[in-house]
Amino acid sequence: MFLITFTTHSFAKSNEYYQQTLIHVLTECNSACQKQVFEQEVHKAFFVLMDAILNQVRFEISQKEKELYD
């Protein structure tokens, strides 16, 4: 579910990264390690997404300001 969710948006990491992460989680991690990796990936993806949203809002505001002053 995680891979489908976060590899389909435009800010996703490379497929190779997710393949290596998945292999690591399945072969070398216990449940605590799996939980930690999942939480870190979700945390990073959330902040990347929020940053992209804020950048889009900044852009749209700047376009509105240009319209007002033109």
JSON list of C-alpha atoms in Angstrom, two decimals:
[
{"chain": "A", "resi": 1, "resn": "MET", "atom": "CA", "xyz": [0.00, 0.00, 0.00]},
{"chain": "A", "resi": 2, "resn": "PHE", "atom": "CA", "xyz": [2.79, 2.41, 0.94]},
{"chain": "A", "resi": 3, "resn": "LEU", "atom": "CA", "xyz": [4.67, 1.83, -2.30]},
{"chain": "A", "resi": 4, "resn": "ILE", "atom": "CA", "xyz": [1.58, 2.36, -4.42]},
{"chain": "A", "resi": 5, "resn": "THR", "atom": "CA", "xyz": [0.71, 5.55, -2.57]},
{"chain": "A", "resi": 6, "resn": "PHE", "atom": "CA", "xyz": [4.11, 7.21, -2.57]},
{"chain": "A", "resi": 7, "resn": "THR", "atom": "CA", "xyz": [5.63, 5.99, -5.82]},
{"chain": "A", "resi": 8, "resn": "THR", "atom": "CA", "xyz": [2.77, 7.25, -7.95]},
{"chain": "A", "resi": 9, "resn": "HIS", "atom": "CA", "xyz": [3.10, 10.95, -7.18]},
{"chain": "A", "resi": 10, "resn": "SER", "atom": "CA", "xyz": [5.55, 13.15, -9.03]},
{"chain": "A", "resi": 11, "resn": "PHE", "atom": "CA", "xyz": [7.87, 13.58, -6.04]},
{"chain": "A", "resi": 12, "resn": "ALA", "atom": "CA", "xyz": [8.48, 9.90, -5.58]},
{"chain": "A", "resi": 13, "resn": "LYS", "atom": "CA", "xyz": [11.95, 8.51, -5.20]},
{"chain": "A", "resi": 14, "resn": "SER", "atom": "CA", "xyz": [13.33, 6.19, -7.82]},
{"chain": "A", "resi": 15, "resn": "ASN", "atom": "CA", "xyz": [11.93, 2.70, -8.22]},
{"chain": "A", "resi": 16, "resn": "GLU", "atom": "CA", "xyz": [15.39, 1.35, -7.39]},
{"chain": "A", "resi": 17, "resn": "TYR", "atom": "CA", "xyz": [15.29, 3.11, -4.02]},
{"chain": "A", "resi": 18, "resn": "TYR", "atom": "CA", "xyz": [11.95, 1.52, -3.16]},
{"chain": "A", "resi": 19, "resn": "GLN", "atom": "CA", "xyz": [13.09, -1.88, -4.38]},
{"chain": "A", "resi": 20, "resn": "GLN", "atom": "CA", "xyz": [16.18, -1.74, -2.19]},
{"chain": "A", "resi": 21, "resn": "THR", "atom": "CA", "xyz": [14.18, -0.48, 0.77]},
{"chain": "A", "resi": 22, "resn": "LEU", "atom": "CA", "xyz": [11.59, -3.22, 0.36]},
{"chain": "A", "resi": 23, "resn": "ILE", "atom": "CA", "xyz": [14.27, -5.90, 0.05]},
{"chain": "A", "resi": 24, "resn": "HIS", "atom": "CA", "xyz": [15.97, -4.55, 3.17]},
{"chain": "A", "resi": 25, "resn": "VAL", "atom": "CA", "xyz": [12.72, -4.46, 5.14]},
{"chain": "A", "resi": 26, "resn": "LEU", "atom": "CA", "xyz": [11.73, -7.98, 4.11]},
{"chain": "A", "resi": 27, "resn": "THR", "atom": "CA", "xyz": [15.12, -9.65, 4.58]},
{"chain": "A", "resi": 28, "resn": "GLU", "atom": "CA", "xyz": [17.01, -7.79, 7.28]},
{"chain": "A", "resi": 29, "resn": "CYS", "atom": "CA", "xyz": [14.44, -6.07, 9.51]},
{"chain": "A", "resi": 30, "resn": "ASN", "atom": "CA", "xyz": [12.50, -7.24, 12.49]},
{"chain": "A", "resi": 31, "resn": "SER", "atom": "CA", "xyz": [9.08, -5.73, 13.18]},
{"chain": "A", "resi": 32, "resn": "ALA", "atom": "CA", "xyz": [10.52, -2.75, 15.08]},
{"chain": "A", "resi": 33, "resn": "CYS", "atom": "CA", "xyz": [12.87, -2.00, 12.19]},
{"chain": "A", "resi": 34, "resn": "GLN", "atom": "CA", "xyz": [10.03, -2.36, 9.67]},
{"chain": "A", "resi": 35, "resn": "LYS", "atom": "CA", "xyz": [7.91, 0.07, 11.66]},
{"chain": "A", "resi": 36, "resn": "GLN", "atom": "CA", "xyz": [10.77, 2.57, 11.88]},
{"chain": "A", "resi": 37, "resn": "VAL", "atom": "CA", "xyz": [11.49, 2.42, 8.12]},
{"chain": "A", "resi": 38, "resn": "PHE", "atom": "CA", "xyz": [7.81, 2.83, 7.29]},
{"chain": "A", "resi": 39, "resn": "GLU", "atom": "CA", "xyz": [7.41, 5.79, 9.66]},
{"chain": "A", "resi": 40, "resn": "GLN", "atom": "CA", "xyz": [10.52, 7.50, 8.26]},
{"chain": "A", "resi": 41, "resn": "GLU", "atom": "CA", "xyz": [9.33, 7.11, 4.67]},
{"chain": "A", "resi": 42, "resn": "VAL", "atom": "CA", "xyz": [5.86, 8.39, 5.48]},
{"chain": "A", "resi": 43, "resn": "HIS", "atom": "CA", "xyz": [7.35, 11.31, 7.41]},
{"chain": "A", "resi": 44, "resn": "LYS", "atom": "CA", "xyz": [9.66, 12.29, 4.54]},
{"chain": "A", "resi": 45, "resn": "ALA", "atom": "CA", "xyz": [6.93, 11.88, 1.92]},
{"chain": "A", "resi": 46, "resn": "PHE", "atom": "CA", "xyz": [4.53, 14.01, 3.97]},
{"chain": "A", "resi": 47, "resn": "PHE", "atom": "CA", "xyz": [6.99, 16.90, 4.22]},
{"chain": "A", "resi": 48, "resn": "VAL", "atom": "CA", "xyz": [7.90, 16.71, 0.54]},
{"chain": "A", "resi": 49, "resn": "LEU", "atom": "CA", "xyz": [4.22, 16.83, -0.33]},
{"chain": "A", "resi": 50, "resn": "MET", "atom": "CA", "xyz": [3.55, 19.75, 2.04]},
{"chain": "A", "resi": 51, "resn": "ASP", "atom": "CA", "xyz": [6.51, 21.64, 0.58]},
{"chain": "A", "resi": 52, "resn": "ALA", "atom": "CA", "xyz": [5.15, 21.12, -2.93]},
{"chain": "A", "resi": 53, "resn": "ILE", "atom": "CA", "xyz": [1.70, 22.34, -1.87]},
{"chain": "A", "resi": 54, "resn": "LEU", "atom": "CA", "xyz": [3.17, 25.44, -0.23]},
{"chain": "A", "resi": 55, "resn": "ASN", "atom": "CA", "xyz": [5.25, 26.20, -3.32]},
{"chain": "A", "resi": 56, "resn": "GLN", "atom": "CA", "xyz": [2.13, 25.91, -5.49]},
{"chain": "A", "resi": 57, "resn": "VAL", "atom": "CA", "xyz": [0.21, 28.24, -3.18]},
{"chain": "A", "resi": 58, "resn": "ARG", "atom": "CA", "xyz": [3.09, 30.76, -3.26]},
{"chain": "A", "resi": 59, "resn": "PHE", "atom": "CA", "xyz": [3.10, 30.63, -7.04]},
{"chain": "A", "resi": 60, "resn": "GLU", "atom": "CA", "xyz": [-0.66, 31.12, -7.27]},
{"chain": "A", "resi": 61, "resn": "ILE", "atom": "CA", "xyz": [-0.53, 34.05, -4.83]},
{"chain": "A", "resi": 62, "resn": "SER", "atom": "CA", "xyz": [2.24, 35.69, -6.85]},
{"chain": "A", "resi": 63, "resn": "GLN", "atom": "CA", "xyz": [0.16, 35.28, -10.02]},
{"chain": "A", "resi": 64, "resn": "LYS", "atom": "CA", "xyz": [-2.85, 36.89, -8.32]},
{"chain": "A", "resi": 65, "resn": "GLU", "atom": "CA", "xyz": [-0.67, 39.78, -7.14]},
{"chain": "A", "resi": 66, "resn": "LYS", "atom": "CA", "xyz": [0.58, 40.32, -10.70]},
{"chain": "A", "resi": 67, "resn": "GLU", "atom": "CA", "xyz": [-3.02, 40.42, -11.94]},
{"chain": "A", "resi": 68, "resn": "LEU", "atom": "CA", "xyz": [-3.92, 43.02, -9.33]},
{"chain": "A", "resi": 69, "resn": "TYR", "atom": "CA", "xyz": [-1.05, 45.34, -10.25]},
{"chain": "A", "resi": 70, "resn": "ASP", "atom": "CA", "xyz": [-1.32, 44.96, -14.05]}
]
